[in-house]
Amino acid sequence: MPATLPQNNPKTAGLRLTKSMDEKRDELQEFQRDQNRALAGIYAGCRPKFLRWGKDNYGIRAHDLTDIFQNAVVIMLLNIESGRLTTLAGTLCTYVFGIGKNLMQAFLRKQKRMDMPGDEKMPHSDENDPGTETQMIEQQDNDRLWAAVDALGEPCRSIIILTYKEGLSSQEIADILGYASAEVVRQLRKRCLDKMRKS
């Protein structure tokens, strides 16, 4: 029987420290039976805690944390739908927190690599400047590139986004998406990029 918190404290009365294995399995099965209800529970119960935890421990702004939480939930969904997540060591909420922690660390690494606005002055250019035209062409190429990534489907889409947009390492992606090793992620990424070149 799982441990319970002391009953004499009104704030913790009736709350349990852990869930039993049956309850964890039931939570995952419940999610698979009624995704919308389970997601509503995750958003209602986990999201406020996640946002507070991210702000207090990592100093990340609320709107960035909201995006990170959403990405963590999407990754959890992909792992459940692909069959990579079949058992839980904790709860779905703690699973989302684990993914979110990796995404927050990647976010902070990415922020450190980026120059802050105002660090250097923007050169003046007008509409007829060839530099502006080149930037517009590059942006169109970039948009086409991400459209091609979206067309690849899963797992290629997630692997490429986590690698190139989120800046995660192969090991971090393996941990988040539930692959056995970083090498598996590298091999999949290579196949995905080859598939993209051929299309």
PDB file of C-alpha atoms in Angstrom:
ATOM      1  CA  MET A   1       0.000   0.000   0.000  1.00  0.00           C
ATOM      2  CA  PRO A   2       1.433   3.432  -0.932  1.00  0.00           C
ATOM      3  CA  ALA A   3       2.522   5.794   1.795  1.00  0.00           C
ATOM      4  CA  THR A   4       0.150   8.576   2.763  1.00  0.00           C
ATOM      5  CA  LEU A   5       0.895  11.979   4.189  1.00  0.00           C
ATOM      6  CA  PRO A   6       0.073  12.713   7.835  1.00  0.00           C
ATOM      7  CA  GLN A   7      -3.658  13.160   8.304  1.00  0.00           C
ATOM      8  CA  ASN A   8      -3.329  15.873  10.974  1.00  0.00           C
ATOM      9  CA  ASN A   9      -2.171  18.471   8.443  1.00  0.00           C
ATOM     10  CA  PRO A  10      -5.275  19.885   6.672  1.00  0.00           C
ATOM     11  CA  LYS A  11      -3.223  20.887   3.598  1.00  0.00           C
ATOM     12  CA  THR A  12      -1.971  17.349   3.003  1.00  0.00           C
ATOM     13  CA  ALA A  13      -4.813  15.254   4.396  1.00  0.00           C
ATOM     14  CA  GLY A  14      -5.680  12.452   2.010  1.00  0.00           C
ATOM     15  CA  LEU A  15      -2.891  13.185  -0.469  1.00  0.00           C
ATOM     16  CA  ARG A  16      -0.564  10.348  -1.326  1.00  0.00           C
ATOM     17  CA  LEU A  17       3.161  10.604  -1.952  1.00  0.00           C
ATOM     18  CA  THR A  18       3.148   8.021  -4.711  1.00  0.00           C
ATOM     19  CA  LYS A  19       0.748   6.115  -6.873  1.00  0.00           C
ATOM     20  CA  SER A  20       0.705   2.364  -6.949  1.00  0.00           C
ATOM     21  CA  MET A  21       1.722   0.554 -10.124  1.00  0.00           C
ATOM     22  CA  ASP A  22      -1.936  -0.254 -10.820  1.00  0.00           C
ATOM     23  CA  GLU A  23      -2.920   3.404 -10.522  1.00  0.00           C
ATOM     24  CA  LYS A  24      -0.093   4.431 -12.898  1.00  0.00           C
ATOM     25  CA  ARG A  25      -1.177   1.800 -15.409  1.00  0.00           C
ATOM     26  CA  ASP A  26      -4.786   2.936 -14.963  1.00  0.00           C
ATOM     27  CA  GLU A  27      -3.767   6.549 -15.590  1.00  0.00           C
ATOM     28  CA  LEU A  28      -2.116   5.594 -18.875  1.00  0.00           C
ATOM     29  CA  GLN A  29      -5.069   3.406 -19.899  1.00  0.00           C
ATOM     30  CA  GLU A  30      -7.488   6.189 -18.954  1.00  0.00           C
ATOM     31  CA  PHE A  31      -5.491   8.558 -21.149  1.00  0.00           C
ATOM     32  CA  GLN A  32      -5.748   6.149 -24.068  1.00  0.00           C
ATOM     33  CA  ARG A  33      -9.513   5.721 -23.497  1.00  0.00           C
ATOM     34  CA  ASP A  34     -10.380   9.416 -23.167  1.00  0.00           C
ATOM     35  CA  GLN A  35      -7.554  11.641 -24.396  1.00  0.00           C
ATOM     36  CA  ASN A  36      -9.507  14.883 -24.159  1.00  0.00           C
ATOM     37  CA  ARG A  37     -10.470  14.372 -20.530  1.00  0.00           C
ATOM     38  CA  ALA A  38      -6.941  13.309 -19.558  1.00  0.00           C
ATOM     39  CA  LEU A  39      -5.403  16.275 -21.393  1.00  0.00           C
ATOM     40  CA  ALA A  40      -7.821  18.635 -19.647  1.00  0.00           C
ATOM     41  CA  GLY A  41      -6.642  17.148 -16.346  1.00  0.00           C
ATOM     42  CA  ILE A  42      -2.997  17.603 -17.278  1.00  0.00           C
ATOM     43  CA  TYR A  43      -3.579  21.211 -18.306  1.00  0.00           C
ATOM     44  CA  ALA A  44      -5.638  21.984 -15.196  1.00  0.00           C
ATOM     45  CA  GLY A  45      -3.416  20.173 -12.707  1.00  0.00           C
ATOM     46  CA  CYS A  46       0.094  20.265 -14.152  1.00  0.00           C
ATOM     47  CA  ARG A  47       0.321  23.450 -16.192  1.00  0.00           C
ATOM     48  CA  PRO A  48       0.114  25.958 -13.307  1.00  0.00           C
ATOM     49  CA  LYS A  49       2.685  23.964 -11.295  1.00  0.00           C
ATOM     50  CA  PHE A  50       4.941  23.679 -14.345  1.00  0.00           C
ATOM     51  CA  LEU A  51       4.789  27.421 -15.081  1.00  0.00           C
ATOM     52  CA  ARG A  52       5.557  28.289 -11.456  1.00  0.00           C
ATOM     53  CA  TRP A  53       8.367  25.712 -11.267  1.00  0.00           C
ATOM     54  CA  GLY A  54       9.935  26.921 -14.526  1.00  0.00           C
ATOM     55  CA  LYS A  55       9.789  30.561 -13.456  1.00  0.00           C
ATOM     56  CA  ASP A  56      11.173  29.878  -9.960  1.00  0.00           C
ATOM     57  CA  ASN A  57      13.924  27.435 -10.958  1.00  0.00           C
ATOM     58  CA  TYR A  58      14.927  28.594 -14.433  1.00  0.00           C
ATOM     59  CA  GLY A  59      13.778  32.227 -14.593  1.00  0.00           C
ATOM     60  CA  ILE A  60      12.012  31.701 -17.919  1.00  0.00           C
ATOM     61  CA  ARG A  61       9.191  34.064 -18.914  1.00  0.00           C
ATOM     62  CA  ALA A  62       5.606  32.797 -18.713  1.00  0.00           C
ATOM     63  CA  HIS A  63       4.888  32.911 -22.455  1.00  0.00           C
ATOM     64  CA  ASP A  64       8.046  30.899 -23.207  1.00  0.00           C
ATOM     65  CA  LEU A  65       7.132  28.402 -20.473  1.00  0.00           C
ATOM     66  CA  THR A  66       3.660  28.063 -21.977  1.00  0.00           C
ATOM     67  CA  ASP A  67       5.238  27.092 -25.318  1.00  0.00           C
ATOM     68  CA  ILE A  68       7.634  24.686 -23.615  1.00  0.00           C
ATOM     69  CA  PHE A  69       4.761  23.050 -21.706  1.00  0.00           C
ATOM     70  CA  GLN A  70       2.774  22.663 -24.929  1.00  0.00           C
ATOM     71  CA  ASN A  71       5.782  21.065 -26.660  1.00  0.00           C
ATOM     72  CA  ALA A  72       6.258  18.682 -23.728  1.00  0.00           C
ATOM     73  CA  VAL A  73       2.604  17.605 -23.935  1.00  0.00           C
ATOM     74  CA  VAL A  74       2.895  17.081 -27.703  1.00  0.00           C
ATOM     75  CA  ILE A  75       6.004  14.923 -27.207  1.00  0.00           C
ATOM     76  CA  MET A  76       4.161  12.908 -24.553  1.00  0.00           C
ATOM     77  CA  LEU A  77       1.263  12.390 -26.986  1.00  0.00           C
ATOM     78  CA  LEU A  78       3.637  11.266 -29.729  1.00  0.00           C
ATOM     79  CA  ASN A  79       5.303   8.817 -27.359  1.00  0.00           C
ATOM     80  CA  ILE A  80       1.955   7.345 -26.309  1.00  0.00           C
ATOM     81  CA  GLU A  81       0.610   7.128 -29.861  1.00  0.00           C
ATOM     82  CA  SER A  82       3.801   5.532 -31.195  1.00  0.00           C
ATOM     83  CA  GLY A  83       3.817   2.943 -28.396  1.00  0.00           C
ATOM     84  CA  ARG A  84       7.109   4.189 -26.914  1.00  0.00           C
ATOM     85  CA  LEU A  85       5.396   5.083 -23.639  1.00  0.00           C
ATOM     86  CA  THR A  86       3.696   1.971 -22.281  1.00  0.00           C
ATOM     87  CA  THR A  87       4.541   2.149 -18.584  1.00  0.00           C
ATOM     88  CA  LEU A  88       5.016   5.019 -16.183  1.00  0.00           C
ATOM     89  CA  ALA A  89       7.592   5.324 -13.418  1.00  0.00           C
ATOM     90  CA  GLY A  90       5.587   8.242 -12.013  1.00  0.00           C
ATOM     91  CA  THR A  91       2.481   9.995 -13.281  1.00  0.00           C
ATOM     92  CA  LEU A  92       1.730  11.576 -16.635  1.00  0.00           C
ATOM     93  CA  CYS A  93       2.317  14.921 -14.954  1.00  0.00           C
ATOM     94  CA  THR A  94       5.820  13.926 -13.803  1.00  0.00           C
ATOM     95  CA  TYR A  95       6.496  12.557 -17.290  1.00  0.00           C
ATOM     96  CA  VAL A  96       5.581  15.941 -18.798  1.00  0.00           C
ATOM     97  CA  PHE A  97       7.764  17.668 -16.178  1.00  0.00           C
ATOM     98  CA  GLY A  98      10.733  15.478 -17.186  1.00  0.00           C
ATOM     99  CA  ILE A  99      10.316  16.329 -20.860  1.00  0.00           C
ATOM    100  CA  GLY A 100       9.754  19.980 -19.971  1.00  0.00           C
ATOM    101  CA  LYS A 101      12.945  20.101 -17.915  1.00  0.00           C
ATOM    102  CA  ASN A 102      14.972  18.922 -20.934  1.00  0.00           C
ATOM    103  CA  LEU A 103      13.212  21.440 -23.172  1.00  0.00           C
ATOM    104  CA  MET A 104      13.857  24.283 -20.675  1.00  0.00           C
ATOM    105  CA  GLN A 105      17.555  23.431 -20.506  1.00  0.00           C
ATOM    106  CA  ALA A 106      17.728  23.412 -24.307  1.00  0.00           C
ATOM    107  CA  PHE A 107      15.850  26.728 -24.400  1.00  0.00           C
ATOM    108  CA  LEU A 108      18.352  28.316 -22.008  1.00  0.00           C
ATOM    109  CA  ARG A 109      21.325  26.981 -24.004  1.00  0.00           C
ATOM    110  CA  LYS A 110      19.789  28.418 -27.148  1.00  0.00           C
ATOM    111  CA  GLN A 111      19.230  31.780 -25.429  1.00  0.00           C
ATOM    112  CA  LYS A 112      22.893  31.941 -24.404  1.00  0.00           C
ATOM    113  CA  ARG A 113      23.986  31.362 -28.003  1.00  0.00           C
ATOM    114  CA  MET A 114      21.762  34.150 -29.347  1.00  0.00           C
ATOM    115  CA  ASP A 115      22.823  37.776 -29.343  1.00  0.00           C
ATOM    116  CA  MET A 116      20.480  40.035 -27.450  1.00  0.00           C
ATOM    117  CA  PRO A 117      18.637  42.725 -29.446  1.00  0.00           C
ATOM    118  CA  GLY A 118      20.487  46.007 -29.354  1.00  0.00           C
ATOM    119  CA  ASP A 119      23.915  44.418 -28.933  1.00  0.00           C
ATOM    120  CA  GLU A 120      24.857  45.676 -32.350  1.00  0.00           C
ATOM    121  CA  LYS A 121      23.338  48.392 -34.473  1.00  0.00           C
ATOM    122  CA  MET A 122      21.304  47.336 -37.491  1.00  0.00           C
ATOM    123  CA  PRO A 123      22.689  48.787 -40.710  1.00  0.00           C
ATOM    124  CA  HIS A 124      20.276  51.071 -42.525  1.00  0.00           C
ATOM    125  CA  SER A 125      18.854  49.539 -45.674  1.00  0.00           C
ATOM    126  CA  ASP A 126      16.024  50.437 -47.952  1.00  0.00           C
ATOM    127  CA  GLU A 127      13.670  48.344 -50.040  1.00  0.00           C
ATOM    128  CA  ASN A 128      15.953  48.477 -53.088  1.00  0.00           C
ATOM    129  CA  ASP A 129      19.000  47.274 -51.161  1.00  0.00           C
ATOM    130  CA  PRO A 130      20.124  43.870 -52.546  1.00  0.00           C
ATOM    131  CA  GLY A 131      20.770  42.736 -48.945  1.00  0.00           C
ATOM    132  CA  THR A 132      17.061  43.088 -48.141  1.00  0.00           C
ATOM    133  CA  GLU A 133      16.102  41.113 -51.249  1.00  0.00           C
ATOM    134  CA  THR A 134      18.552  38.356 -50.338  1.00  0.00           C
ATOM    135  CA  GLN A 135      17.075  38.166 -46.832  1.00  0.00           C
ATOM    136  CA  MET A 136      13.569  37.870 -48.298  1.00  0.00           C
ATOM    137  CA  ILE A 137      14.661  35.029 -50.595  1.00  0.00           C
ATOM    138  CA  GLU A 138      16.388  33.270 -47.702  1.00  0.00           C
ATOM    139  CA  GLN A 139      13.212  33.586 -45.603  1.00  0.00           C
ATOM    140  CA  GLN A 140      11.121  32.075 -48.424  1.00  0.00           C
ATOM    141  CA  ASP A 141      13.627  29.217 -48.718  1.00  0.00           C
ATOM    142  CA  ASN A 142      13.452  28.754 -44.954  1.00  0.00           C
ATOM    143  CA  ASP A 143       9.626  28.630 -45.072  1.00  0.00           C
ATOM    144  CA  ARG A 144       9.776  26.009 -47.859  1.00  0.00           C
ATOM    145  CA  LEU A 145      12.293  24.005 -45.858  1.00  0.00           C
ATOM    146  CA  TRP A 146      10.036  23.830 -42.765  1.00  0.00           C
ATOM    147  CA  ALA A 147       7.046  22.981 -44.965  1.00  0.00           C
ATOM    148  CA  ALA A 148       9.094  20.050 -46.315  1.00  0.00           C
ATOM    149  CA  VAL A 149       9.923  19.012 -42.733  1.00  0.00           C
ATOM    150  CA  ASP A 150       6.206  19.063 -41.848  1.00  0.00           C
ATOM    151  CA  ALA A 151       5.468  16.897 -44.894  1.00  0.00           C
ATOM    152  CA  LEU A 152       7.882  14.193 -43.668  1.00  0.00           C
ATOM    153  CA  GLY A 153       5.553  13.136 -40.864  1.00  0.00           C
ATOM    154  CA  GLU A 154       6.584  11.483 -37.614  1.00  0.00           C
ATOM    155  CA  PRO A 155       9.120  10.669 -36.234  1.00  0.00           C
ATOM    156  CA  CYS A 156      11.167  12.716 -38.728  1.00  0.00           C
ATOM    157  CA  ARG A 157       9.315  15.938 -38.002  1.00  0.00           C
ATOM    158  CA  SER A 158       9.921  15.741 -34.233  1.00  0.00           C
ATOM    159  CA  ILE A 159      13.556  14.717 -34.576  1.00  0.00           C
ATOM    160  CA  ILE A 160      14.384  17.521 -37.012  1.00  0.00           C
ATOM    161  CA  ILE A 161      12.498  20.183 -35.026  1.00  0.00           C
ATOM    162  CA  LEU A 162      14.083  19.126 -31.729  1.00  0.00           C
ATOM    163  CA  THR A 163      17.522  19.112 -33.361  1.00  0.00           C
ATOM    164  CA  TYR A 164      17.475  22.266 -35.455  1.00  0.00           C
ATOM    165  CA  LYS A 165      14.817  24.497 -33.865  1.00  0.00           C
ATOM    166  CA  GLU A 166      15.165  23.516 -30.211  1.00  0.00           C
ATOM    167  CA  GLY A 167      18.910  22.817 -30.318  1.00  0.00           C
ATOM    168  CA  LEU A 168      18.718  19.517 -28.416  1.00  0.00           C
ATOM    169  CA  SER A 169      21.491  16.926 -28.531  1.00  0.00           C
ATOM    170  CA  SER A 170      20.875  13.430 -29.877  1.00  0.00           C
ATOM    171  CA  GLN A 171      20.957  12.041 -26.331  1.00  0.00           C
ATOM    172  CA  GLU A 172      18.367  14.573 -25.126  1.00  0.00           C
ATOM    173  CA  ILE A 173      16.116  13.700 -28.067  1.00  0.00           C
ATOM    174  CA  ALA A 174      16.531   9.982 -27.295  1.00  0.00           C
ATOM    175  CA  ASP A 175      15.501  10.642 -23.690  1.00  0.00           C
ATOM    176  CA  ILE A 176      12.502  12.764 -24.664  1.00  0.00           C
ATOM    177  CA  LEU A 177      11.179  10.568 -27.464  1.00  0.00           C
ATOM    178  CA  GLY A 178      12.025   7.290 -25.754  1.00  0.00           C
ATOM    179  CA  TYR A 179      14.678   5.920 -28.103  1.00  0.00           C
ATOM    180  CA  ALA A 180      17.273   3.463 -26.802  1.00  0.00           C
ATOM    181  CA  SER A 181      20.303   5.661 -27.517  1.00  0.00           C
ATOM    182  CA  ALA A 182      21.654   8.789 -29.167  1.00  0.00           C
ATOM    183  CA  GLU A 183      22.949   6.602 -32.008  1.00  0.00           C
ATOM    184  CA  VAL A 184      19.397   5.554 -32.897  1.00  0.00           C
ATOM    185  CA  VAL A 185      18.414   9.236 -33.115  1.00  0.00           C
ATOM    186  CA  ARG A 186      21.445  10.020 -35.323  1.00  0.00           C
ATOM    187  CA  GLN A 187      20.567   7.157 -37.690  1.00  0.00           C
ATOM    188  CA  LEU A 188      16.917   8.202 -37.870  1.00  0.00           C
ATOM    189  CA  ARG A 189      17.875  11.850 -38.444  1.00  0.00           C
ATOM    190  CA  LYS A 190      20.194  10.806 -41.307  1.00  0.00           C
ATOM    191  CA  ARG A 191      17.394   8.752 -42.929  1.00  0.00           C
ATOM    192  CA  CYS A 192      14.976  11.656 -42.490  1.00  0.00           C
ATOM    193  CA  LEU A 193      17.364  14.144 -44.081  1.00  0.00           C
ATOM    194  CA  ASP A 194      18.035  11.718 -46.952  1.00  0.00           C
ATOM    195  CA  LYS A 195      14.270  11.339 -47.446  1.00  0.00           C
ATOM    196  CA  MET A 196      13.908  15.120 -47.447  1.00  0.00           C
ATOM    197  CA  ARG A 197      16.676  15.578 -50.050  1.00  0.00           C
ATOM    198  CA  LYS A 198      14.996  13.062 -52.361  1.00  0.00           C
ATOM    199  CA  SER A 199      11.594  14.754 -52.165  1.00  0.00           C
TER     200      SER A 199
END
